[in-house]
Short mmCIF file of C-alpha atoms and ligand atoms in Angstrom, two decimals:
data_model
loop_
_atom_site.label_atom_id
_atom_site.label_comp_id
_atom_site.label_asym_id
_atom_site.label_seq_id
_atom_site.Cartn_x
_atom_site.Cartn_y
_atom_site.Cartn_z
CA MET Z 1 43.80 33.70 -13.43
CA PHE Z 2 42.22 31.25 -11.00
CA ASN Z 3 44.10 32.82 -8.12
CA THR Z 4 43.09 36.37 -8.97
CA VAL Z 5 39.47 35.31 -9.31
CA THR Z 6 39.62 33.49 -6.00
CA THR Z 7 41.08 36.48 -4.18
CA GLU Z 8 38.52 38.81 -5.76
CA LEU Z 9 35.64 36.53 -4.90
CA LEU Z 10 36.96 36.01 -1.40
CA SER Z 11 37.06 39.71 -0.76
CA GLY Z 12 33.49 39.89 -2.06
CA PHE Z 13 32.45 36.97 0.11
CA TRP Z 14 33.90 38.78 3.08
CA GLN Z 15 31.11 41.35 2.58
CA ASN Z 16 28.54 38.56 2.56
CA CYS Z 17 30.03 37.18 5.77
CA GLN Z 18 29.92 40.59 7.42
CA ILE Z 19 26.24 40.99 6.53
CA PHE Z 20 25.58 37.44 7.67
CA PHE Z 21 27.21 37.62 11.10
CA LEU Z 22 26.16 41.16 11.93
CA THR Z 23 22.56 40.42 10.88
CA LEU Z 24 22.50 37.42 13.21
CA LEU Z 25 24.11 39.41 16.00
CA PHE Z 26 21.41 42.08 15.92
CA ALA Z 27 18.38 40.25 14.53
CA ILE Z 28 18.41 37.42 17.09
CA PRO Z 29 17.86 39.72 20.11
CA LEU Z 30 15.73 42.23 18.17
CA GLY Z 31 13.47 39.35 17.14
CA LEU Z 32 12.89 38.56 20.80
CA ILE Z 33 11.85 42.15 21.47
CA ILE Z 34 9.42 41.98 18.54
CA THR Z 35 8.06 38.71 19.94
CA PHE Z 36 7.39 40.30 23.30
CA GLY Z 37 5.70 43.18 21.47
CA SER Z 38 3.43 40.95 19.44
CA MET Z 39 2.57 38.88 22.53
CA SER Z 40 1.99 41.95 24.70
CA LYS Z 41 -1.28 41.77 26.60
CA TRP Z 42 -1.30 45.45 27.49
CA ALA Z 43 -4.84 46.71 27.03
CA PRO Z 44 -5.01 50.34 28.19
CA PHE Z 45 -8.77 50.53 27.78
CA SER Z 46 -9.58 47.38 29.71
CA PHE Z 47 -11.18 49.54 32.42
CA LEU Z 48 -14.08 50.02 29.98
CA ARG Z 49 -15.14 46.47 30.80
CA ARG Z 50 -16.56 47.82 34.02
CA PHE Z 51 -19.06 49.93 32.11
CA CYS Z 52 -20.26 46.97 30.10
CA ILE Z 53 -23.72 46.45 31.44
CA ARG Z 54 -25.20 43.77 29.30
CA GLN Z 55 -28.27 45.05 27.54
CA LYS Z 56 -31.07 42.72 26.68
CA GLY Z 57 -31.52 44.46 23.30
CA LYS Z 58 -31.79 42.58 20.07
CA LYS Z 59 -29.57 44.91 18.08
CA LYS Z 60 -26.56 43.11 16.62
CA ILE Z 61 -24.11 45.94 17.29
CA ASP Z 62 -24.91 47.49 20.63
CA LEU Z 63 -22.87 49.69 22.93
CA HIS Z 64 -21.84 46.62 24.89
CA THR Z 65 -20.09 45.01 21.91
CA ILE Z 66 -18.34 48.24 20.94
CA LEU Z 67 -17.09 48.81 24.49
CA LEU Z 68 -15.84 45.22 24.72
CA THR Z 69 -13.96 45.54 21.43
CA ILE Z 70 -12.25 48.70 22.61
CA ALA Z 71 -11.54 47.17 26.03
CA ASP Z 72 -9.85 44.19 24.41
CA PHE Z 73 -7.71 46.34 22.10
CA ARG Z 74 -4.00 45.69 22.62
CA PRO Z 75 -2.15 48.50 20.87
CA ILE Z 76 1.42 47.21 21.25
CA SER Z 77 0.49 43.78 20.01
CA PHE Z 78 -1.55 45.27 17.16
CA ILE Z 79 1.15 47.64 15.93
CA THR Z 80 3.87 44.99 16.18
CA ARG Z 81 1.83 42.49 14.20
CA ILE Z 82 1.11 45.06 11.48
CA PHE Z 83 4.85 45.75 11.30
CA VAL Z 84 5.68 42.05 11.03
CA TRP Z 85 3.00 41.62 8.39
CA ILE Z 86 4.52 44.42 6.27
CA ILE Z 87 8.08 43.12 6.61
CA ARG Z 88 7.16 39.54 5.83
CA GLY Z 89 4.70 40.54 3.13
CA THR Z 90 7.09 42.58 0.96
CA PRO Z 91 10.26 41.50 -0.86
CA LEU Z 92 13.56 41.92 0.93
CA LEU Z 93 14.86 43.42 -2.30
CA LEU Z 94 12.30 46.22 -2.01
CA GLN Z 95 13.18 46.77 1.63
CA LEU Z 96 16.85 47.14 0.69
CA LEU Z 97 15.93 49.81 -1.83
CA VAL Z 98 13.68 51.62 0.64
CA VAL Z 99 16.35 51.74 3.35
CA PHE Z 100 18.96 52.91 0.87
CA TYR Z 101 17.00 55.54 -1.07
CA VAL Z 102 14.17 56.79 1.12
CA PRO Z 103 16.27 58.66 3.73
CA GLY Z 104 17.78 60.73 0.93
CA LEU Z 105 14.50 61.26 -0.93
CA ILE Z 106 12.33 62.21 2.01
CA PHE Z 107 14.57 63.44 4.78
CA ASP Z 108 17.29 64.85 2.53
CA TYR Z 109 19.72 62.69 4.43
CA PRO Z 110 21.23 60.30 1.88
CA MET Z 111 22.63 56.95 2.94
CA THR Z 112 26.32 57.05 2.27
CA ASN Z 113 27.32 53.71 3.74
CA ARG Z 114 25.94 50.98 1.49
CA LEU Z 115 26.91 48.16 3.81
CA LEU Z 116 25.15 49.88 6.71
CA ALA Z 117 21.99 50.31 4.64
CA ALA Z 118 22.07 46.65 3.69
CA LEU Z 119 22.60 45.68 7.29
CA ILE Z 120 19.64 47.73 8.53
CA ALA Z 121 17.34 46.13 5.98
CA PHE Z 122 18.60 42.63 6.74
CA VAL Z 123 18.36 43.06 10.51
CA ILE Z 124 14.77 44.34 10.34
CA ASN Z 125 13.72 41.67 7.86
CA TYR Z 126 15.28 38.76 9.68
CA ALA Z 127 14.22 40.00 13.13
CA ALA Z 128 10.62 39.89 11.89
CA TYR Z 129 11.00 36.30 10.68
CA PHE Z 130 12.84 35.24 13.83
CA SER Z 131 10.17 36.85 16.01
CA GLU Z 132 7.51 34.67 14.41
CA ILE Z 133 9.63 31.56 15.00
CA TYR Z 134 10.14 32.56 18.63
CA ARG Z 135 6.43 33.26 19.05
CA GLY Z 136 5.50 29.89 17.61
CA GLY Z 137 8.00 28.26 19.97
CA ILE Z 138 6.75 30.09 23.04
CA GLU Z 139 3.09 29.47 22.21
CA SER Z 140 3.75 25.76 21.69
CA ILE Z 141 4.75 25.29 25.34
CA PRO Z 142 1.73 23.80 27.16
CA LYS Z 143 -0.04 25.98 29.73
CA GLY Z 144 0.57 23.25 32.31
CA GLN Z 145 4.29 24.06 32.33
CA TYR Z 146 3.58 27.63 33.45
CA GLU Z 147 1.03 26.42 35.99
CA ALA Z 148 3.43 23.85 37.44
CA GLY Z 149 6.05 26.59 37.77
CA GLN Z 150 3.58 28.93 39.42
CA VAL Z 151 2.34 26.45 42.02
CA LEU Z 152 5.95 25.61 42.86
CA GLY Z 153 6.39 29.25 43.79
CA LEU Z 154 8.63 30.26 40.89
CA THR Z 155 8.37 33.89 39.80
CA LYS Z 156 7.32 34.68 36.23
CA THR Z 157 10.95 35.39 35.32
CA GLN Z 158 12.10 32.11 36.84
CA VAL Z 159 9.40 30.23 34.96
CA PHE Z 160 10.57 31.82 31.71
CA PHE Z 161 14.27 31.16 32.18
CA LYS Z 162 14.22 27.85 34.04
CA VAL Z 163 11.17 26.14 32.60
CA VAL Z 164 10.16 27.60 29.25
CA LEU Z 165 13.32 28.89 27.58
CA MET Z 166 15.21 25.62 27.10
CA GLN Z 167 12.09 23.93 25.75
CA VAL Z 168 11.53 26.81 23.35
CA ILE Z 169 15.14 26.66 22.16
CA LYS Z 170 14.84 22.97 21.41
CA ARG Z 171 11.71 23.59 19.37
CA ILE Z 172 13.02 26.56 17.40
CA VAL Z 173 16.44 25.19 16.45
CA PRO Z 174 15.23 23.42 13.27
CA PRO Z 175 13.24 26.40 11.87
CA MET Z 176 16.01 28.82 12.90
CA GLY Z 177 18.49 26.61 11.06
CA ASN Z 178 16.42 26.86 7.89
CA GLU Z 179 16.09 30.61 8.19
CA ILE Z 180 19.79 31.12 8.86
CA ILE Z 181 20.76 29.05 5.85
CA THR Z 182 18.40 31.18 3.77
CA LEU Z 183 20.17 34.25 5.14
CA VAL Z 184 23.50 33.02 3.77
CA LYS Z 185 22.11 33.09 0.26
CA ASP Z 186 20.04 36.25 0.77
CA THR Z 187 23.16 38.25 1.58
CA SER Z 188 23.92 38.45 -2.15
CA LEU Z 189 20.75 40.51 -2.63
CA ALA Z 190 22.78 43.41 -1.21
CA ARG Z 191 24.27 43.93 -4.67
CA ILE Z 192 21.02 45.72 -5.65
CA ILE Z 193 22.36 48.69 -3.71
CA ALA Z 194 25.87 48.12 -5.04
CA VAL Z 195 27.41 46.44 -2.04
CA ALA Z 196 30.54 44.75 -3.39
CA GLU Z 197 29.51 41.27 -2.36
CA ILE Z 198 30.59 38.07 -4.08
CA LEU Z 199 28.11 38.02 -6.98
CA LYS Z 200 28.95 41.63 -7.73
CA ALA Z 201 32.60 40.65 -7.82
CA ALA Z 202 31.87 37.78 -10.19
CA GLU Z 203 29.80 40.03 -12.41
CA ARG Z 204 32.81 42.25 -12.92
CA PHE Z 205 34.50 39.26 -14.57
CA SER Z 206 31.51 38.25 -16.65
CA ALA Z 207 31.27 41.82 -17.92
CA ARG Z 208 34.68 41.22 -19.42
CA GLY Z 209 33.47 37.95 -20.96
CA VAL Z 210 34.76 35.57 -18.28
CA ILE Z 211 31.68 33.65 -17.21
CA TRP Z 212 32.98 30.84 -15.03
CA PRO Z 213 33.64 32.91 -11.84
CA LEU Z 214 29.88 33.42 -11.66
CA PHE Z 215 29.41 29.67 -11.20
CA TYR Z 216 32.43 29.46 -8.96
CA THR Z 217 30.59 31.65 -6.40
CA GLY Z 218 28.24 28.72 -5.87
CA ALA Z 219 31.09 26.80 -4.27
CA PHE Z 220 31.47 29.48 -1.59
CA PHE Z 221 27.78 29.32 -0.70
CA LEU Z 222 27.70 25.54 -0.77
CA LEU Z 223 30.69 25.29 1.55
CA PHE Z 224 29.29 27.85 3.98
CA CYS Z 225 25.81 26.28 4.05
CA GLY Z 226 27.37 22.85 4.42
CA LEU Z 227 29.24 23.98 7.52
CA LEU Z 228 26.05 25.47 8.95
CA THR Z 229 24.12 22.28 8.26
CA VAL Z 230 26.72 20.30 10.19
CA LEU Z 231 26.65 22.83 13.02
CA PHE Z 232 22.85 22.75 13.32
CA GLY Z 233 22.83 18.99 13.15
CA TYR Z 234 25.26 18.98 16.04
CA ILE Z 235 23.13 21.39 18.10
CA GLU Z 236 19.99 19.37 17.43
CA LYS Z 237 21.76 16.25 18.53
CA LYS Z 238 22.95 17.96 21.72
CA LEU Z 239 19.36 18.93 22.52
CA ASP Z 240 18.12 15.44 21.82
CA TYR Z 241 18.72 14.22 25.37
CA TYR Z 242 14.98 14.39 26.00
CA LYS Z 243 11.87 14.08 23.86
CA GLY Z 244 9.07 16.60 23.70
CA MET A 1 -7.12 24.31 63.47
CA ASN A 2 -8.19 25.71 60.09
CA VAL A 3 -5.44 25.65 57.54
CA LEU A 4 -7.68 26.76 54.73
CA LYS A 5 -10.99 28.50 54.66
CA ALA A 6 -12.91 29.34 51.52
CA SER A 7 -16.29 30.99 51.70
CA GLY A 8 -18.80 32.00 49.07
CA ILE A 9 -16.44 31.29 46.18
CA LYS A 10 -17.95 32.53 42.93
CA LYS A 11 -16.46 32.15 39.50
CA SER A 12 -17.85 32.87 36.05
CA TYR A 13 -16.45 32.41 32.57
CA GLY A 14 -18.27 35.14 30.71
CA LYS A 15 -21.96 34.36 31.12
CA LEU A 16 -21.35 30.85 32.45
CA GLU A 17 -21.42 30.77 36.24
CA VAL A 18 -19.24 27.81 37.19
CA LEU A 19 -18.99 28.28 40.96
CA LYS A 20 -22.07 29.67 42.69
CA GLY A 21 -20.87 30.20 46.23
CA VAL A 22 -18.75 27.31 47.47
CA ASP A 23 -17.71 27.04 51.12
CA LEU A 24 -14.99 24.80 52.47
CA VAL A 25 -13.10 24.68 55.73
CA VAL A 26 -10.06 22.44 55.87
CA SER A 27 -8.49 21.42 59.17
CA LYS A 28 -5.04 20.03 59.68
CA GLY A 29 -4.92 16.35 58.78
CA ASP A 30 -8.09 16.39 56.71
CA VAL A 31 -8.20 14.13 53.69
CA ILE A 32 -11.01 15.41 51.53
CA ALA A 33 -12.22 13.82 48.32
CA ILE A 34 -14.23 15.99 45.95
CA ILE A 35 -16.51 14.02 43.67
CA GLY A 36 -19.18 15.05 41.23
CA PRO A 37 -20.25 14.90 37.61
CA SER A 38 -18.13 16.29 34.79
CA GLY A 39 -18.46 20.05 34.49
CA SER A 40 -19.67 20.52 38.06
CA GLY A 41 -16.79 22.89 38.83
CA LYS A 42 -14.47 20.60 40.84
CA SER A 43 -11.31 21.53 38.97
CA THR A 44 -12.24 25.20 38.83
CA PHE A 45 -12.76 25.21 42.59
CA LEU A 46 -9.46 23.46 43.31
CA ARG A 47 -7.59 25.74 40.91
CA SER A 48 -9.18 28.79 42.50
CA LEU A 49 -7.79 27.80 45.89
CA ILE A 50 -4.23 27.87 44.59
CA ASN A 51 -4.59 31.01 42.45
CA LEU A 52 -4.62 29.30 39.05
CA GLU A 53 -8.07 30.77 38.46
CA LYS A 54 -9.18 34.21 39.58
CA ILE A 55 -12.45 34.16 41.46
CA ASN A 56 -15.10 36.85 41.09
CA GLY A 57 -16.47 36.74 44.60
CA GLY A 58 -15.87 35.21 47.99
CA GLU A 59 -13.07 34.93 50.47
CA ILE A 60 -10.04 32.66 50.80
CA ILE A 61 -7.98 32.46 53.98
CA ILE A 62 -4.81 30.37 53.95
CA ASP A 63 -3.37 29.65 57.37
CA GLY A 64 -4.84 32.85 58.79
CA GLN A 65 -3.79 35.03 55.86
CA THR A 66 -6.68 36.51 53.89
CA VAL A 67 -5.57 36.28 50.28
CA VAL A 68 -8.91 37.19 48.69
CA LYS A 69 -11.72 39.16 50.24
CA ASN A 70 -14.98 39.90 48.41
CA GLY A 71 -13.34 38.73 45.23
CA ILE A 72 -10.52 41.28 45.58
CA TYR A 73 -7.01 39.88 45.69
CA ASP A 74 -4.57 41.02 48.33
CA LYS A 75 -1.32 41.87 46.58
CA THR A 76 0.98 41.89 49.62
CA GLU A 77 4.05 39.70 50.01
CA ASP A 78 2.32 37.88 52.90
CA SER A 79 -0.44 36.74 50.58
CA LYS A 80 2.01 35.63 47.89
CA ASN A 81 3.84 33.59 50.50
CA ALA A 82 0.61 32.09 51.77
CA TYR A 83 0.13 30.29 48.45
CA LYS A 84 3.45 28.55 49.04
CA LYS A 85 1.73 26.58 51.79
CA LEU A 86 -0.31 24.86 49.09
CA GLY A 87 1.05 22.25 46.71
CA MET A 88 -0.63 20.87 43.63
CA VAL A 89 -0.49 17.69 41.59
CA PHE A 90 -2.01 17.85 38.10
CA GLN A 91 -3.88 15.34 36.02
CA ASN A 92 -1.20 15.52 33.31
CA PHE A 93 1.73 15.58 35.75
CA ASN A 94 3.24 18.69 34.11
CA LEU A 95 6.78 17.57 34.83
CA PHE A 96 9.52 19.64 33.22
CA PRO A 97 10.59 17.47 30.26
CA HIS A 98 14.06 19.01 29.91
CA LYS A 99 15.01 18.29 33.50
CA SER A 100 15.92 14.97 35.04
CA VAL A 101 13.75 13.48 37.75
CA LEU A 102 16.10 14.78 40.43
CA GLU A 103 16.26 18.26 38.89
CA ASN A 104 12.47 18.38 38.66
CA ILE A 105 12.30 17.86 42.40
CA THR A 106 15.16 20.16 43.43
CA MET A 107 14.33 23.10 41.18
CA ALA A 108 11.82 24.81 43.46
CA PRO A 109 13.60 24.14 46.77
CA VAL A 110 16.80 25.58 45.31
CA SER A 111 15.38 28.56 43.44
CA VAL A 112 12.41 29.42 45.65
CA LYS A 113 13.44 28.35 49.14
CA LYS A 114 17.16 28.96 48.50
CA ILE A 115 18.09 25.61 50.00
CA PRO A 116 21.71 24.60 49.21
CA HIS A 117 21.96 22.31 46.21
CA THR A 118 23.39 19.27 47.97
CA GLU A 119 20.83 19.48 50.73
CA ALA A 120 18.00 19.73 48.19
CA GLU A 121 19.32 16.68 46.37
CA GLU A 122 19.55 14.69 49.56
CA GLN A 123 15.98 15.58 50.40
CA ALA A 124 14.88 14.75 46.84
CA ARG A 125 16.44 11.29 47.11
CA MET A 126 14.50 10.68 50.31
CA LEU A 127 11.29 11.70 48.59
CA LEU A 128 12.08 9.45 45.63
CA ALA A 129 12.56 6.57 48.04
CA GLN A 130 9.21 7.44 49.58
CA VAL A 131 7.44 7.18 46.22
CA GLY A 132 9.46 4.11 45.26
CA LEU A 133 11.57 5.58 42.46
CA THR A 134 15.07 5.63 43.89
CA GLU A 135 16.65 4.13 40.80
CA LYS A 136 15.06 6.72 38.45
CA GLU A 137 16.71 9.91 39.68
CA LYS A 138 18.76 10.40 36.50
CA ALA A 139 15.92 9.53 34.12
CA TYR A 140 14.05 12.12 32.10
CA PRO A 141 10.24 12.28 32.36
CA CYS A 142 9.80 10.94 28.81
CA GLU A 143 11.56 7.75 29.91
CA LEU A 144 9.02 7.04 32.66
CA SER A 145 5.56 5.48 32.63
CA GLY A 146 2.59 7.67 33.47
CA GLY A 147 2.36 6.21 36.95
CA GLN A 148 6.04 6.87 37.58
CA GLN A 149 5.73 10.40 36.24
CA GLN A 150 2.84 11.11 38.57
CA ARG A 151 4.82 9.79 41.54
CA VAL A 152 7.67 12.11 40.61
CA ALA A 153 5.15 14.96 40.44
CA ILE A 154 3.99 14.11 43.95
CA ALA A 155 7.59 14.06 45.19
CA ARG A 156 8.18 17.41 43.49
CA ALA A 157 5.18 18.93 45.28
CA LEU A 158 6.24 17.42 48.62
CA ALA A 159 9.73 18.88 48.30
CA LEU A 160 8.35 22.29 49.26
CA LYS A 161 6.81 20.81 52.42
CA PRO A 162 3.31 22.18 51.75
CA ASP A 163 0.70 22.30 54.50
CA ILE A 164 -1.97 21.16 52.07
CA LEU A 165 -1.59 19.14 48.89
CA LEU A 166 -4.21 19.50 46.18
CA PHE A 167 -4.75 16.77 43.58
CA ASP A 168 -6.82 17.25 40.45
CA GLU A 169 -7.74 13.79 39.19
CA PRO A 170 -4.23 12.42 39.73
CA THR A 171 -5.01 9.10 38.08
CA SER A 172 -7.34 10.08 35.24
CA ALA A 173 -4.58 10.22 32.63
CA LEU A 174 -3.22 6.81 33.60
CA ASP A 175 -3.82 3.34 32.25
CA PRO A 176 -6.02 1.44 34.72
CA GLU A 177 -3.17 -0.86 35.78
CA LEU A 178 -1.06 2.16 36.77
CA THR A 179 -3.57 3.94 38.99
CA GLY A 180 -2.87 1.64 41.95
CA GLU A 181 0.74 2.69 42.45
CA VAL A 182 -0.22 6.37 42.53
CA LEU A 183 -3.20 5.88 44.82
CA ARG A 184 -1.02 3.87 47.20
CA VAL A 185 1.38 6.80 47.49
CA ILE A 186 -1.51 9.14 48.27
CA LYS A 187 -2.87 6.66 50.79
CA ASN A 188 0.51 6.51 52.54
CA LEU A 189 0.56 10.28 52.72
CA ALA A 190 -2.89 10.23 54.29
CA GLU A 191 -1.68 7.77 56.90
CA GLU A 192 1.24 10.06 57.69
CA GLY A 193 -1.23 12.84 58.41
CA MET A 194 -0.77 14.95 55.27
CA THR A 195 -3.63 17.38 54.68
CA MET A 196 -5.02 16.75 51.22
CA ILE A 197 -7.86 17.65 48.89
CA VAL A 198 -8.29 15.15 46.08
CA VAL A 199 -10.63 15.64 43.14
CA THR A 200 -11.27 12.12 41.95
CA HIS A 201 -13.48 9.78 40.02
CA GLU A 202 -12.08 6.77 41.90
CA MET A 203 -14.96 5.97 44.24
CA SER A 204 -13.26 3.13 46.05
CA PHE A 205 -10.31 5.40 46.75
CA ALA A 206 -12.61 8.12 48.08
CA LYS A 207 -14.32 5.54 50.26
CA ASP A 208 -11.11 4.03 51.66
CA VAL A 209 -8.79 6.98 52.02
CA ALA A 210 -10.87 10.12 52.44
CA LYS A 211 -12.05 11.11 55.89
CA ARG A 212 -14.51 13.45 54.28
CA ILE A 213 -16.20 13.49 50.90
CA ILE A 214 -17.65 16.50 49.17
CA PHE A 215 -20.14 16.06 46.37
CA MET A 216 -20.31 18.98 43.95
CA ASP A 217 -22.95 19.47 41.30
CA GLY A 218 -23.81 22.51 39.22
CA GLY A 219 -21.28 24.77 40.91
CA VAL A 220 -22.38 24.16 44.49
CA ILE A 221 -21.58 21.67 47.22
CA VAL A 222 -24.59 19.38 47.43
CA ALA A 223 -23.34 17.06 50.16
CA ASP A 224 -20.45 17.10 52.57
CA GLY A 225 -19.77 14.35 55.06
CA THR A 226 -17.95 11.18 56.01
CA PRO A 227 -17.74 8.42 53.39
CA GLU A 228 -20.36 6.64 55.46
CA ASP A 229 -22.75 9.62 55.18
CA ILE A 230 -22.11 10.11 51.50
CA PHE A 231 -22.50 6.53 50.37
CA HIS A 232 -25.71 6.12 52.35
CA SER A 233 -27.17 9.54 51.65
CA ASP A 234 -30.73 9.82 50.45
CA ASN A 235 -29.97 12.97 48.50
CA GLU A 236 -31.41 12.33 45.06
CA ARG A 237 -28.69 13.93 42.93
CA LEU A 238 -25.98 12.19 44.90
CA ALA A 239 -27.74 8.84 44.70
CA THR A 240 -28.15 9.17 40.92
CA PHE A 241 -24.49 10.10 40.55
CA LEU A 242 -23.31 7.16 42.64
CA LYS A 243 -25.60 4.73 40.86
CA ASN A 244 -23.65 5.40 37.68
CA TYR A 245 -20.64 3.89 39.40
CA ASN A 246 -22.37 0.53 39.48
CA GLU A 247 -19.35 -1.27 40.83
CA TYR A 248 -20.75 -0.29 44.24
N1 ATP B 1 -11.10 28.34 30.82
C1 ATP B 1 -12.43 28.12 30.71
N2 ATP B 1 -13.17 28.90 29.91
C2 ATP B 1 -14.50 28.71 29.81
N3 ATP B 1 -15.19 27.77 30.47
C3 ATP B 1 -14.50 26.95 31.28
C4 ATP B 1 -13.08 27.08 31.45
N4 ATP B 1 -12.67 26.14 32.32
C5 ATP B 1 -13.77 25.46 32.67
N5 ATP B 1 -14.88 25.93 32.06
C6 ATP B 1 -16.25 25.44 32.23
O1 ATP B 1 -16.53 25.43 33.60
C7 ATP B 1 -17.32 24.31 33.94
C8 ATP B 1 -16.68 23.56 35.09
O2 ATP B 1 -15.45 23.03 34.65
P1 ATP B 1 -14.51 22.17 35.59
O3 ATP B 1 -13.32 21.84 34.80
O4 ATP B 1 -14.32 22.87 36.87
O5 ATP B 1 -15.39 20.88 35.83
P2 ATP B 1 -14.99 19.53 36.57
O6 ATP B 1 -16.00 19.32 37.64
O7 ATP B 1 -13.58 19.56 36.96
O8 ATP B 1 -15.23 18.46 35.43
P3 ATP B 1 -14.38 17.14 35.07
O9 ATP B 1 -14.85 16.08 36.01
O10 ATP B 1 -14.78 16.85 33.66
O11 ATP B 1 -12.92 17.47 35.20
C9 ATP B 1 -17.47 23.48 32.69
O12 ATP B 1 -18.73 23.74 32.15
C10 ATP B 1 -16.41 24.01 31.79
O13 ATP B 1 -16.80 23.95 30.44
MG1 MG B 2 -11.79 18.54 36.31
#
């Protein structure tokens, strides 16, 4: 009995692992793209600044203020931040359902691959969280680092890769570690769209009155998270050669 | 010969006009100290010269290359290269914390000037000897005192062999007992003929080392002359400013 349960749960856990690794593979770079989007300074209407002749009027909202607001509008940044707000502000469970059901309901193009649907939802969700971690990391680098790079003649790309990136990585490793460990456990949410992950597998036993496999699944998660904790501890230690 | 010429530099932050037409001509070998009350625009002016602030009006010519004219920036490669003739040392050092002392110094020569690695390291060791930090080449900035960090920052700036070195209050972030070692390095550079512009609150340093002192107040240059001229000027604003440094 123990052996059959173990094999069943293992095959379920394999689904969790697939979601886990593929989500990381895609969400880590996608998060960076979202970060660049939310930090984009592109302001297509900035030319309007030229028409801002300051009026001496006493009106609170004058043409000057309106023009300035439009001139400062950064559409890419705005849209990306709205997107991140929606993804972080709604449950992952709901997002899974939306990705799985909405294509069929609206576009008459039903999702047939449950794992793929789960993966899409996870990648989008985690990319949004990662992007905020990256952004925090990038924004925490003092302006002086960029200025020092500039006066030394480094190009913007060189400043990013040679000066900023390593410092950002050091700062984001702890929050990324937290988020990635959360991902391990979140993968079991995929059972809401009937992905045959480990909890789903255990539930098949409990439906027949065998409860203990359900608790046994905890061991899989604990082991996996334990390994990750050791790995992140190791990385943090490696990056500990300097302070700051 | 003029290595740097700035004329009519104007700079505003929104409604606040910080520089109201500043002129400066720097000749080879000049050691210029810029003094003046807090908020008078010294840093803004220095940062404008090296393109860390964008000016709204005026002209900057670096070694014959006009990089800004009437407040409009020239975007050519020649102008970009002209800025490489200027080096800068910051108040807060701005060393790269993840790089060792040696790597801080070799980074720009290797990745900007494409100097071979070993050659850049050799040159970096000579510069470290010059600032008295030979034994610290493997250290990381966080392992150094402020004075040592600033000397590394000076070596890093020198590694690109700039024609002019700009300093923005190089000793203001240091404990008083550490300012001496940094000022001595700057003094040695002056004696070797390095062209420098130093924004400073260290009056005795300005007096001893500078060949020329500029007094800025309210976004304009109020006085410009030899230390002798400046410290015996009868300009009222300058006299009031200097009186606050009652050690003199
Ligand atoms: N980024 C900025 N945005 C808005 N105002 C600024 C900015 N930088 C400087 N200022 C203002 O410009 C004025 C001149 O500043 P600056 O730093 O050039 O003075 P300073 O002479 O270097 O003073 P200190 O001796 O305190 O360093 C100050 O009133 C300051 O508040
Ligand atoms: Mg200043």
